[in-house]
Coordinates of C-alpha atoms in Angstrom, one line a residue:
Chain Q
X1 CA 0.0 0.0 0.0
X2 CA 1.5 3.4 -1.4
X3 CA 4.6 4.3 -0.1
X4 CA 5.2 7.7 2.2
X5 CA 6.2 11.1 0.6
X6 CA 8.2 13.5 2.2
X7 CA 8.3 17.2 1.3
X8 CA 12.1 16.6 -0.7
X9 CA 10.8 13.7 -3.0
X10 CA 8.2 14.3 -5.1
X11 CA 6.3 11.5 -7.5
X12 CA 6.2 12.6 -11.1
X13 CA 2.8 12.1 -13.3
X14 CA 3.5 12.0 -17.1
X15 CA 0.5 12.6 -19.6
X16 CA 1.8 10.6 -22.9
X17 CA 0.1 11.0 -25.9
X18 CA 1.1 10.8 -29.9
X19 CA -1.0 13.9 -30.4
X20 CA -1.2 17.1 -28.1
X21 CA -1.2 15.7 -25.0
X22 CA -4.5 17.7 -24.2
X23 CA -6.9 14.7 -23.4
X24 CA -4.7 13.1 -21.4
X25 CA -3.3 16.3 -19.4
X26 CA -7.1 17.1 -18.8
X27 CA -8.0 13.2 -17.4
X28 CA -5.0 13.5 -15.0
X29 CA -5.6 17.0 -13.6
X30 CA -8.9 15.7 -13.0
X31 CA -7.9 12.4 -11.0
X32 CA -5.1 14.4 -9.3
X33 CA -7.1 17.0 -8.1
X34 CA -8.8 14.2 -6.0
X35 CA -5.7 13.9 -4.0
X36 CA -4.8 16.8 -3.3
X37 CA -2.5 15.8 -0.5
X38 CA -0.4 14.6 -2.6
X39 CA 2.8 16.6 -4.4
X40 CA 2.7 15.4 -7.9
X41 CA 4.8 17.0 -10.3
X42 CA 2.7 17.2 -13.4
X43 CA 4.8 16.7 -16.8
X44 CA 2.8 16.4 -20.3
X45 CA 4.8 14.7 -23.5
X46 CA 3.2 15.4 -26.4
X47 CA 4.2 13.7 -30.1
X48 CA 5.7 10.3 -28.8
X49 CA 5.5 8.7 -32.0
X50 CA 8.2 7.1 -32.4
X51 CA 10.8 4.1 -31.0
X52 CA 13.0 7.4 -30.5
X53 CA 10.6 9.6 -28.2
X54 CA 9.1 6.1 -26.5
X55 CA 12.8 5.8 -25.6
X56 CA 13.8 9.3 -24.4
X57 CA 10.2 9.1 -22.7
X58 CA 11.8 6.0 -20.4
X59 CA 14.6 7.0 -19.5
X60 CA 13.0 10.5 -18.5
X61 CA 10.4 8.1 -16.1
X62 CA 13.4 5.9 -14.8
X63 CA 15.2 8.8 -14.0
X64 CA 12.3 10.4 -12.0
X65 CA 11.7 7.4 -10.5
X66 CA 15.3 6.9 -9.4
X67 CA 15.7 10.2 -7.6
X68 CA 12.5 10.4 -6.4
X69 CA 12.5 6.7 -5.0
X70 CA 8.6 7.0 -5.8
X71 CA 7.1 5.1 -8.1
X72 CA 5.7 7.3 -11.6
X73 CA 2.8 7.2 -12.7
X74 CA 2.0 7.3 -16.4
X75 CA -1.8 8.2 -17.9
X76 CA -1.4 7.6 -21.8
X77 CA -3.7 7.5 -25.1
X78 CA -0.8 6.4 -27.0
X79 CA -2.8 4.7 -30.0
X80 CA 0.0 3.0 -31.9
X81 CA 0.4 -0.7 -30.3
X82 CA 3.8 -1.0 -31.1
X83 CA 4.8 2.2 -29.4
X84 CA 1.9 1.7 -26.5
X85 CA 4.0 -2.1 -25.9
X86 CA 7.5 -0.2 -25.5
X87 CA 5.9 2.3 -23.0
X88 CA 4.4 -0.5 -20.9
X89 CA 7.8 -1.8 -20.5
X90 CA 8.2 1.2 -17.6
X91 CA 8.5 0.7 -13.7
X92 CA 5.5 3.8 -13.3
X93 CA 2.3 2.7 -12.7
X94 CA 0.1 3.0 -16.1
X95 CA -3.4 4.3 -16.6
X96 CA -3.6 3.7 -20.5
X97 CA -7.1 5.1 -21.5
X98 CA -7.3 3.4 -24.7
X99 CA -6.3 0.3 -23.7
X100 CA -9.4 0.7 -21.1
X101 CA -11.8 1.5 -23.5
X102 CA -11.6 1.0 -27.2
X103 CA -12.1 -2.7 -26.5
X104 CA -15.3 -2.6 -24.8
X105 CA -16.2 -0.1 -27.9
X106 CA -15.0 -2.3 -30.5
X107 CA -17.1 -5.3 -29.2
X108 CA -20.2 -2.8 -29.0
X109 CA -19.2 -1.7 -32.7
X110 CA -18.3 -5.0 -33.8
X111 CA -15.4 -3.8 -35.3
X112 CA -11.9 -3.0 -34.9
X113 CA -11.1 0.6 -34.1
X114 CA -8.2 2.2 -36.7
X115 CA -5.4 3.2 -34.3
X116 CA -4.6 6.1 -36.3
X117 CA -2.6 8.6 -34.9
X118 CA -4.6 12.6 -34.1
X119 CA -7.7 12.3 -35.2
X120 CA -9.2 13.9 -32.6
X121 CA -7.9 17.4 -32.7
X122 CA -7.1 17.5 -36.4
X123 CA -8.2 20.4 -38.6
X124 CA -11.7 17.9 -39.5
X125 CA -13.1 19.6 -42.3
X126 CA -12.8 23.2 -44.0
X127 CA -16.6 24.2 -42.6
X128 CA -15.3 24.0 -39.4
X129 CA -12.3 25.4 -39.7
X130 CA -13.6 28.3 -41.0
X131 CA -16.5 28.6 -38.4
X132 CA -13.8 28.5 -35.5
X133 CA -11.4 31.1 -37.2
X134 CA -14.7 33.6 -38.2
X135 CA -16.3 33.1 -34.6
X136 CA -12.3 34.4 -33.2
X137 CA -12.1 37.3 -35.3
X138 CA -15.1 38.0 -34.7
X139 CA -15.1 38.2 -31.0
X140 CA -11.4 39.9 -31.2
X141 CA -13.5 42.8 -33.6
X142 CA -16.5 43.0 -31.1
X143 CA -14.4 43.0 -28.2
X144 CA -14.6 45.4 -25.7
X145 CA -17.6 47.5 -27.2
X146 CA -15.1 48.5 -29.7
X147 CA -17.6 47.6 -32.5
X148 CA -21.4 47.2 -32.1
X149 CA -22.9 47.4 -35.7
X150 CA -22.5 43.3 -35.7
X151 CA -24.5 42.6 -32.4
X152 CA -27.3 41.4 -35.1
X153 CA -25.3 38.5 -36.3
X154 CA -23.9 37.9 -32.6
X155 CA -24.9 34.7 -30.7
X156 CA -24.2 36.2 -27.3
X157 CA -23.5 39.8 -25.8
X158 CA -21.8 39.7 -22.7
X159 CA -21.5 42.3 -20.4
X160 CA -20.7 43.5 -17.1
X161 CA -18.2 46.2 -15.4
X162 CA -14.5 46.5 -16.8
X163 CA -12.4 43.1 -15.7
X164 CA -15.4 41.4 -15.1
X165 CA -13.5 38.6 -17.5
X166 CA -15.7 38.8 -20.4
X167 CA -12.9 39.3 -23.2
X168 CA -11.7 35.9 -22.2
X169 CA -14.5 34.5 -22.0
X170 CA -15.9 35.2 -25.2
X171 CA -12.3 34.4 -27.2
X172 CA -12.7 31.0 -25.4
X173 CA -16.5 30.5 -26.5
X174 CA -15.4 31.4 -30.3
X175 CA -12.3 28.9 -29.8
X176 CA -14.2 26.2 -28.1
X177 CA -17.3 26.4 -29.6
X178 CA -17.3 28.3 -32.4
X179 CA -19.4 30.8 -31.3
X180 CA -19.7 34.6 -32.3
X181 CA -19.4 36.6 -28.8
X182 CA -19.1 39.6 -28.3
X183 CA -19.0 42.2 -25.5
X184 CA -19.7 45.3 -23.9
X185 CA -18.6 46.8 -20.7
X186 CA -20.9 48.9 -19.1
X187 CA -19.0 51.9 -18.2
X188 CA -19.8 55.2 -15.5
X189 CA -21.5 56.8 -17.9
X190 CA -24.1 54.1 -18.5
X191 CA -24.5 54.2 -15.0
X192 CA -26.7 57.3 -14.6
X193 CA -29.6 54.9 -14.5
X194 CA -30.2 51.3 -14.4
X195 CA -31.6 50.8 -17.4
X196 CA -29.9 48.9 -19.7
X197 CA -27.8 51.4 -22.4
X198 CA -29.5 52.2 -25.8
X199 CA -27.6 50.5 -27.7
X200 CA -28.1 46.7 -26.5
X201 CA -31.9 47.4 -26.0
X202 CA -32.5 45.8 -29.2
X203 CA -30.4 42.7 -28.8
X204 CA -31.9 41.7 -24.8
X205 CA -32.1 38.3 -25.9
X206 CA -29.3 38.1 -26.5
X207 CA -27.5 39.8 -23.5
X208 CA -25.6 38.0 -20.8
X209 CA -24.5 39.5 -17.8
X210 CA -21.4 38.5 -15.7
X211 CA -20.6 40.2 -12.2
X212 CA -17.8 39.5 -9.7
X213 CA -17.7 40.3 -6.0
X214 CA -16.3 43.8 -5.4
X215 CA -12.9 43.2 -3.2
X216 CA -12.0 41.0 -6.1
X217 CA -12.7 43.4 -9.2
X218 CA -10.0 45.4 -6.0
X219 CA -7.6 43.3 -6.7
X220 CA -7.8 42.6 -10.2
X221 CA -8.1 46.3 -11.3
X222 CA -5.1 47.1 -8.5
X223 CA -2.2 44.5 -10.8
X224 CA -3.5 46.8 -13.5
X225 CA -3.7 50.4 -12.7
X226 CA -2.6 50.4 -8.7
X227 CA -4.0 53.4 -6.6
X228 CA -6.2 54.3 -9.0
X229 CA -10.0 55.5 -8.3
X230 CA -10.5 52.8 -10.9
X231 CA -9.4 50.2 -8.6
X232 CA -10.5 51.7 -5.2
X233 CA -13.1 49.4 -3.0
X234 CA -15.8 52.4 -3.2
X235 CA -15.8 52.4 -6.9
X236 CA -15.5 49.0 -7.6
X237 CA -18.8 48.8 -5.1
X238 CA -21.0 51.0 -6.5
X239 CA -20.0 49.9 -10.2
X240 CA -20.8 46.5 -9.2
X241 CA -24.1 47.3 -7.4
X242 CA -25.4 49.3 -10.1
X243 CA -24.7 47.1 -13.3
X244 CA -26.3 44.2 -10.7
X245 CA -29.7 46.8 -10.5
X246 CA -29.6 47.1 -14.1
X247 CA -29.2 43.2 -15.1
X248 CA -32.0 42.4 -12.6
X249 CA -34.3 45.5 -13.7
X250 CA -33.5 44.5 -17.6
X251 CA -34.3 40.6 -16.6
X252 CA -30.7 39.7 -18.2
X253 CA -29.5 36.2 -16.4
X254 CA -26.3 36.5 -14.9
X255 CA -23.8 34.3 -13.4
X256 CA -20.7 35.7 -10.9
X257 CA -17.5 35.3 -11.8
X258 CA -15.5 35.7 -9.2
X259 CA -14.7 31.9 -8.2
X260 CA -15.0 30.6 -11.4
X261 CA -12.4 29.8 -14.5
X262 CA -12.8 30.5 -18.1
X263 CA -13.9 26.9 -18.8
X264 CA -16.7 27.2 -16.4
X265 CA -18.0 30.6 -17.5
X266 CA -18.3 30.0 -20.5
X267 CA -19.9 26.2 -20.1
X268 CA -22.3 27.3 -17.5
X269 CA -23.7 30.1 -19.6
X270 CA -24.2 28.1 -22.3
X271 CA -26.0 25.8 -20.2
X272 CA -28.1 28.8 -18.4
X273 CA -28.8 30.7 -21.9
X274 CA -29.3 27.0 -23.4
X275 CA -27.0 28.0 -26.3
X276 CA -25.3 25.3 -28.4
X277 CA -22.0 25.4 -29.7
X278 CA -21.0 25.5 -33.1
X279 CA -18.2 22.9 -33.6
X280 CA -16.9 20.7 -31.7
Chain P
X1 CA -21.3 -8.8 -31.0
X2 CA -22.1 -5.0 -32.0
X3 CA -26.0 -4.4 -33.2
X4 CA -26.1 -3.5 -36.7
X5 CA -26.0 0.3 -37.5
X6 CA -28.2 1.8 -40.7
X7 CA -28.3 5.1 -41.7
X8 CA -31.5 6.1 -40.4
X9 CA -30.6 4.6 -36.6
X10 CA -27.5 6.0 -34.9
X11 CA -26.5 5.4 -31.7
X12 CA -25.9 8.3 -29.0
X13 CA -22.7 8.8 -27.0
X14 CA -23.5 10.9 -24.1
X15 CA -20.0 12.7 -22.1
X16 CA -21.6 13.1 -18.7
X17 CA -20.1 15.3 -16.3
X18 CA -20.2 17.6 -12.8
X19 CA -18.3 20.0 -14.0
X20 CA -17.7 21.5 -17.8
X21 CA -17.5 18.5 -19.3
X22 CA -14.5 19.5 -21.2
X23 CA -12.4 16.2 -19.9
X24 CA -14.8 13.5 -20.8
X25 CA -15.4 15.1 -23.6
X26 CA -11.8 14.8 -25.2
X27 CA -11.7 11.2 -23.9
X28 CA -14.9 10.6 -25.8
X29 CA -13.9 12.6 -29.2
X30 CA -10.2 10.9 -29.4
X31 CA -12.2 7.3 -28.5
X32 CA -14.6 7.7 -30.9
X33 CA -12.5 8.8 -33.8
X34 CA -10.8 5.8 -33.8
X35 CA -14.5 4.0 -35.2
X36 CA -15.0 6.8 -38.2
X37 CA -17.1 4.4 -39.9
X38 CA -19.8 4.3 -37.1
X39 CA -22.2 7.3 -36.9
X40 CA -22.5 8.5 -33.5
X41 CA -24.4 11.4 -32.1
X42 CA -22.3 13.3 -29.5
X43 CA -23.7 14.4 -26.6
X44 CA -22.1 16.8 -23.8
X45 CA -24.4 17.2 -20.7
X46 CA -22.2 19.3 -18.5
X47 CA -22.9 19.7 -14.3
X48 CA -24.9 17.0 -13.9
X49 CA -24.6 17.5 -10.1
X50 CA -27.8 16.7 -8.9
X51 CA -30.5 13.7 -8.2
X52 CA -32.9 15.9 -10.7
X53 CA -30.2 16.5 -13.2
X54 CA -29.2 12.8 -13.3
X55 CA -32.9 12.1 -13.5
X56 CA -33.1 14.3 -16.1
X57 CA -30.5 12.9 -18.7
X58 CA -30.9 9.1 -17.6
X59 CA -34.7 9.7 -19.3
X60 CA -32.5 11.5 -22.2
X61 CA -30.6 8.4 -22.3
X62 CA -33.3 5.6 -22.5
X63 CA -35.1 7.4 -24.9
X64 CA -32.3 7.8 -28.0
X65 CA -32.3 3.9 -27.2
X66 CA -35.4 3.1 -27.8
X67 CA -35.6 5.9 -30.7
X68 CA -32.7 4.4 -32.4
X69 CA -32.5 0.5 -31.1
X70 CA -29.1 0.9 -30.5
X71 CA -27.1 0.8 -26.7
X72 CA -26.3 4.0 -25.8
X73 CA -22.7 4.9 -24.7
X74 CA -21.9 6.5 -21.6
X75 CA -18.2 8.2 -20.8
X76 CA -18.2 9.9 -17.5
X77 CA -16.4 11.1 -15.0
X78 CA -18.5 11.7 -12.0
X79 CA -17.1 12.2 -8.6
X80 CA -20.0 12.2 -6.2
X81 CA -21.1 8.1 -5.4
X82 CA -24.3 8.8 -5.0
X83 CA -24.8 10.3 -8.7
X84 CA -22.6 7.8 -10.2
X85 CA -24.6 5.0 -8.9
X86 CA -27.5 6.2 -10.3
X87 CA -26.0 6.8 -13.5
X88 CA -25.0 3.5 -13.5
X89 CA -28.8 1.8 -13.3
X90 CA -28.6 3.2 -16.9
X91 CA -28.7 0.7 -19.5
X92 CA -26.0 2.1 -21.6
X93 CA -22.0 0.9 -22.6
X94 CA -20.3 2.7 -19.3
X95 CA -16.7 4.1 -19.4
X96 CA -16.5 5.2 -15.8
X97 CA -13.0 7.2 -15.8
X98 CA -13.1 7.9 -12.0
X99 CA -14.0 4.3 -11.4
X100 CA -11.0 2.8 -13.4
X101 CA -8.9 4.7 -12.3
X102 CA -9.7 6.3 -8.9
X103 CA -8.9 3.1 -7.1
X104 CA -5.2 2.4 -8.7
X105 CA -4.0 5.8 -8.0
X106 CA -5.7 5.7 -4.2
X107 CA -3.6 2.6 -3.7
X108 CA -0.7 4.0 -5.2
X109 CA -0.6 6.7 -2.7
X110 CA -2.0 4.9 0.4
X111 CA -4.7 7.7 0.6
X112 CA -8.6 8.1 -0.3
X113 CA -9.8 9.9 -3.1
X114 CA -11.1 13.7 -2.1
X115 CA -14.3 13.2 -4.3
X116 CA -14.8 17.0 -4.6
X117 CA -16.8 18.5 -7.5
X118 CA -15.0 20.9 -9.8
X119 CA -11.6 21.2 -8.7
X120 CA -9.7 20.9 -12.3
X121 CA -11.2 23.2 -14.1
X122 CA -11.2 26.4 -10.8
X123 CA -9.8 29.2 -11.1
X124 CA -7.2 27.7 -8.7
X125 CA -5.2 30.8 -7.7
X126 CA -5.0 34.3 -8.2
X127 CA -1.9 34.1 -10.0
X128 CA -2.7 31.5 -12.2
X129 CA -6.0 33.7 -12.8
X130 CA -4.1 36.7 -13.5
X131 CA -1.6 35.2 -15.9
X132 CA -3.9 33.8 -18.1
X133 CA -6.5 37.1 -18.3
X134 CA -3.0 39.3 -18.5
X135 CA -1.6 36.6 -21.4
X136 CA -4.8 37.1 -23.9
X137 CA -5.0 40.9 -23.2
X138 CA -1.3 40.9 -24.4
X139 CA -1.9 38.8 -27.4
X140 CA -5.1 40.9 -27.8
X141 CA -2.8 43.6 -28.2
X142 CA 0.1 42.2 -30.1
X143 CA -2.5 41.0 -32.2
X144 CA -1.5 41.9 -36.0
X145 CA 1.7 44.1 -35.5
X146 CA -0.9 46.7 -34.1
X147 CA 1.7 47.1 -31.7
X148 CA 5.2 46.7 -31.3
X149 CA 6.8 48.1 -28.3
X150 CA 6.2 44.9 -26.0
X151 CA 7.9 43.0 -28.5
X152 CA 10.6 42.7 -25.9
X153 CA 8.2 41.4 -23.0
X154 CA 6.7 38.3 -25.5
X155 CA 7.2 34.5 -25.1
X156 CA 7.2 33.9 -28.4
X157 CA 6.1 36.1 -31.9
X158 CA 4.6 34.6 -34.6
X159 CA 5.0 35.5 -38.2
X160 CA 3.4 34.8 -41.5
X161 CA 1.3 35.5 -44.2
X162 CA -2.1 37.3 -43.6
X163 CA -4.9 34.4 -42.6
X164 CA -2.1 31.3 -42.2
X165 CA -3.5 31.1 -38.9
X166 CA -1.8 33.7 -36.2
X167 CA -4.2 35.2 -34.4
X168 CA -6.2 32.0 -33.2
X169 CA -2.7 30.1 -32.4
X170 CA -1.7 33.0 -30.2
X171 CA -4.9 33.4 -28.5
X172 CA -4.6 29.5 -27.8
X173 CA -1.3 29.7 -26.2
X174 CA -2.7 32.5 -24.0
X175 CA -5.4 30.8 -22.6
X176 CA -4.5 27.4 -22.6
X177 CA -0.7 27.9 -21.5
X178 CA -0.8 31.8 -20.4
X179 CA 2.1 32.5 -23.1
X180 CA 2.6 36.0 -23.9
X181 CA 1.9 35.4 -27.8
X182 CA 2.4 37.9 -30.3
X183 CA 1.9 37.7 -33.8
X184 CA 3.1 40.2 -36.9
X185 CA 2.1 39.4 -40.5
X186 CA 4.5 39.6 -43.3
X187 CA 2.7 42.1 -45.6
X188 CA 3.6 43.1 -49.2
X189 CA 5.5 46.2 -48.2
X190 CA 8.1 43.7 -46.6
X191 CA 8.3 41.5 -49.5
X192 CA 10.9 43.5 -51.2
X193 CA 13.6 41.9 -50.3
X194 CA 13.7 38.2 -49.0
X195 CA 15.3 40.1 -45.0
X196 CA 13.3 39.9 -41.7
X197 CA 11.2 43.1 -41.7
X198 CA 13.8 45.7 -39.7
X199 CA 11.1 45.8 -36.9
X200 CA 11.4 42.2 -36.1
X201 CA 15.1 42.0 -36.1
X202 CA 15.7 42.6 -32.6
X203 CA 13.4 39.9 -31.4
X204 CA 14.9 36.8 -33.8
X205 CA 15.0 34.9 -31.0
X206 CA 11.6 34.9 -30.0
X207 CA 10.3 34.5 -33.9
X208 CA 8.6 31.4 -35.2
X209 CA 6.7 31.4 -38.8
X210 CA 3.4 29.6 -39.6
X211 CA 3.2 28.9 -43.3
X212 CA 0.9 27.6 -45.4
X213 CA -0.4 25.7 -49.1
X214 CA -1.2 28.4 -51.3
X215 CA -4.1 26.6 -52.4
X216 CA -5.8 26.4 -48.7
X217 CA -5.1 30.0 -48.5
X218 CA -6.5 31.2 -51.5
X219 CA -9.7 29.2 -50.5
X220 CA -9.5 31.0 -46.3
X221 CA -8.7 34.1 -48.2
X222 CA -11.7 33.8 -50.9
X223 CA -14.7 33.3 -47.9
X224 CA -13.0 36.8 -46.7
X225 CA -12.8 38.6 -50.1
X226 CA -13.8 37.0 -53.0
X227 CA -12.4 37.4 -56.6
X228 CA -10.4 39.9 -55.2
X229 CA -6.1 40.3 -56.1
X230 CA -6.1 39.4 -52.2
X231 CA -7.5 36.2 -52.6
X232 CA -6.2 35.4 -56.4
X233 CA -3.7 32.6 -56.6
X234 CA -1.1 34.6 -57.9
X235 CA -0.9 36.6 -55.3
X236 CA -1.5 33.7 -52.4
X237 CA 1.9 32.2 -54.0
X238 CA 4.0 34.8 -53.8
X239 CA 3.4 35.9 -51.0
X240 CA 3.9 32.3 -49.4
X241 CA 7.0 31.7 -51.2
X242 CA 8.5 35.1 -50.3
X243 CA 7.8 34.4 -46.6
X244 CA 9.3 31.1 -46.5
X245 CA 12.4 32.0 -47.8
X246 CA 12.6 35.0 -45.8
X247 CA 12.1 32.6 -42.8
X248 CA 14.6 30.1 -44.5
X249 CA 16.9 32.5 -44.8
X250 CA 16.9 34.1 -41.0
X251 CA 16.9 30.7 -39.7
X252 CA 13.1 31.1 -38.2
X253 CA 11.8 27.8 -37.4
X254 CA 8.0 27.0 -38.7
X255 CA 5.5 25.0 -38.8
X256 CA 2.7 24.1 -42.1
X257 CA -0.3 25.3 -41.0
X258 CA -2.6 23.8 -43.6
X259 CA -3.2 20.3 -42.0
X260 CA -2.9 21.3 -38.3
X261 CA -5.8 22.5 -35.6
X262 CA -5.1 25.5 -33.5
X263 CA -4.3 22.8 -30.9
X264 CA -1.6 21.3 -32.9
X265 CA -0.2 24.0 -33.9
X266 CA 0.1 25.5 -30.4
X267 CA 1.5 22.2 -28.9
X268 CA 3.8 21.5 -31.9
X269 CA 5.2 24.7 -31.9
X270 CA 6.0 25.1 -28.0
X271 CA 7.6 21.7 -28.8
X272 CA 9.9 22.8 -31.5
X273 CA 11.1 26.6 -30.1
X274 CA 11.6 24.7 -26.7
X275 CA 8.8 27.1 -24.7
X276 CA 7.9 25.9 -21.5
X277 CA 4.0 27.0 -20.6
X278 CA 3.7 29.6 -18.1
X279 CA 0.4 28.1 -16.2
X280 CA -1.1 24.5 -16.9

């Protein structure tokens, strides 16, 4: 049963894959995160498609293994069996997703599955491409309220108060999801009232509201501009109360921002605006 | 062995989650890829964190197999018992991630699993927050040699033609790794002569080229501006040819864009210049 850890030797994780590594990096933060007692050091490997990276790739293990005098751990989608055989070779204990699954899916099938290398993140097809490069540029033009004559052909507006994190957010719902997002801060001088500003009157539908707990929008807007009224705790306060007034008065759903990521903003409102994605 | 498939029935694959579903998602597009010759609605049902909500999308679940005849397939990576237990009365193929590989990696480390909602996808820490919002507010920036002067604070600078893919691959790398990315585009006026563009000299370095098949590029540039000496062939090929040897002849590393996702790209290239990510 698991041997002890001290603060000096730390286990290693590697996330092997022939493609980006991204599937398998996301499946071990995942099952990591559930031990959070434990000091992993997380390492991805991406490309290991050949005898010559399966074999740089074990020596790197052995040699974490030797110094650390813990035993590695190795989470892998490594399709090729060739390659996949050479890896299992290692000391580190191995969580090998496909080897997990794409038998109970080929009996389900009743066929064999291909073990080609990157499908998954490949460029697919041109319609898709295109819709995930359009949906960027488009939220990189409509970013920021720079541009509003396109809110028509938008599938979301986001707004909220300045570093409420909706320029991220909506770059990662065009990336992701190939959606068209844009934004618009709502700045002091919409503020006068809490109705919503003229110009997204027409597109309510359409609107999506984030908001973030003052002391945070502090400390956010303080890395930015320090000192500045636009960072001080009264102005952050009232900015925050008021665009809140507004989004309730206007009946705009919201969701706060302040303890989530990226990832989960832009799922949850999805799932709260029931919008679908794009691509993907 | 495997029920038939026709055209008109086709079986569902539902990625079931408690958080964004991005994780089980991956597992299930890279799993599924490997049977392109079976047709497979794809289903994401994120935050399923709930009795109702698992309720909910087992009833989704038994109705696409009775609508199409065929066993559903389940891949999910549920952490509460309780939910996952119900989710298993289902009737459906079951990948369970956090059940294959949960207990392995809690005997490994002599320690029980935390089985807490959520954790991967957090916003984790401030700094990790603030690297990634202040990474795509710098590539927003640096996007399109708008701006030159933090040349000198980037990670890495991407150069090319006009539409061979920048601006998405830098916005990747700033929210997926929190790179600094910058990106300048090799425009006619630079074409002159087959040198770096004076502006970029300093930076060498830090440089890294994305080119393309004049062919794919004519057809990205022709959905922008059709018919026009932008988008003609001609012009595509010179341009393309200019920039390579240019890149050739400063020594710039690059990569093809035309058969690679924003994902490869971004992972291949980090790869090849040697760039370690900055959060992750």
């Amino acid at each position: 049963m698991g041997d002890s850890v001290s603060s000096a030797r730390k286990r290693t994780a590697f996330f092997i894959s022939d493609g980006t590594g991204l599937t398998v990096e996301g499946i071990g933060h995942s099952l990591l995160a559930q031990f959070r007692d434990q000091q992993v050091e997380q390492v991805t490997v991406p490309y290991v498609d050949s005898e010559a990276r399966v074999n740089q790739v074990l020596q790197r293990i052995e040699n974490a293994a030797r110094e650390s005098g813990l035993q590695p751990i190795i989470i892998t989608s490594i399709v090729s069996d060739q390659i996949r055989k050479q890896l299992h070779q290692s000391s580190a204990l191995m969580l090998d997703v496909f080897e997990s699954y794409l038998a109970p899916l080929a009996t389900l099938f009743g066929t064999d599955p291909a073990r080609t290398v990157g499908i998954s993140h490949g460029i697919a097809d041109n319609r898709r491409y295109t819709a995930r490069i359009d949906a960027v540029h488009f939220a990189m033009d409509n970013d920021d309220g720079r541009r509003t004559r396109e809110f028509e052909s938008a599938d979301i507006i986001l707004v909220g108060v300045s570093r409420s994190g909706k320029t991220p957010t909506c770059l990662y719902l065009a990336l992701q999801f190939g959606l068209r997002a844009a934004n618009y801060p709502i700045t002091e001088e919409d503020m006068d009232s809490t109705s919503l500003p003229k110009i997204l009157r027409p597109f309510q539908r359409k609107l999506f509201g984030l908001t973030i707990d003052p002391r945070r929008l502090v400390s956010i807007r303080q890395e930015r501009r320090a000192n500045s009224r636009y960072a001080s705790p009264e102005q952050c306060e009232f900015e925050v109360r008021q665009v809140e007034q507004m989004l309730r008065r206007a009946q705009v759903p919201y969701l706060d921002a302040t303890e989530l990521s990226v990832e989960e903003l832009a799922t949850r409102l999805m799932s709260q605006a029931g919008i679908e994605r794009r691509i993907g």
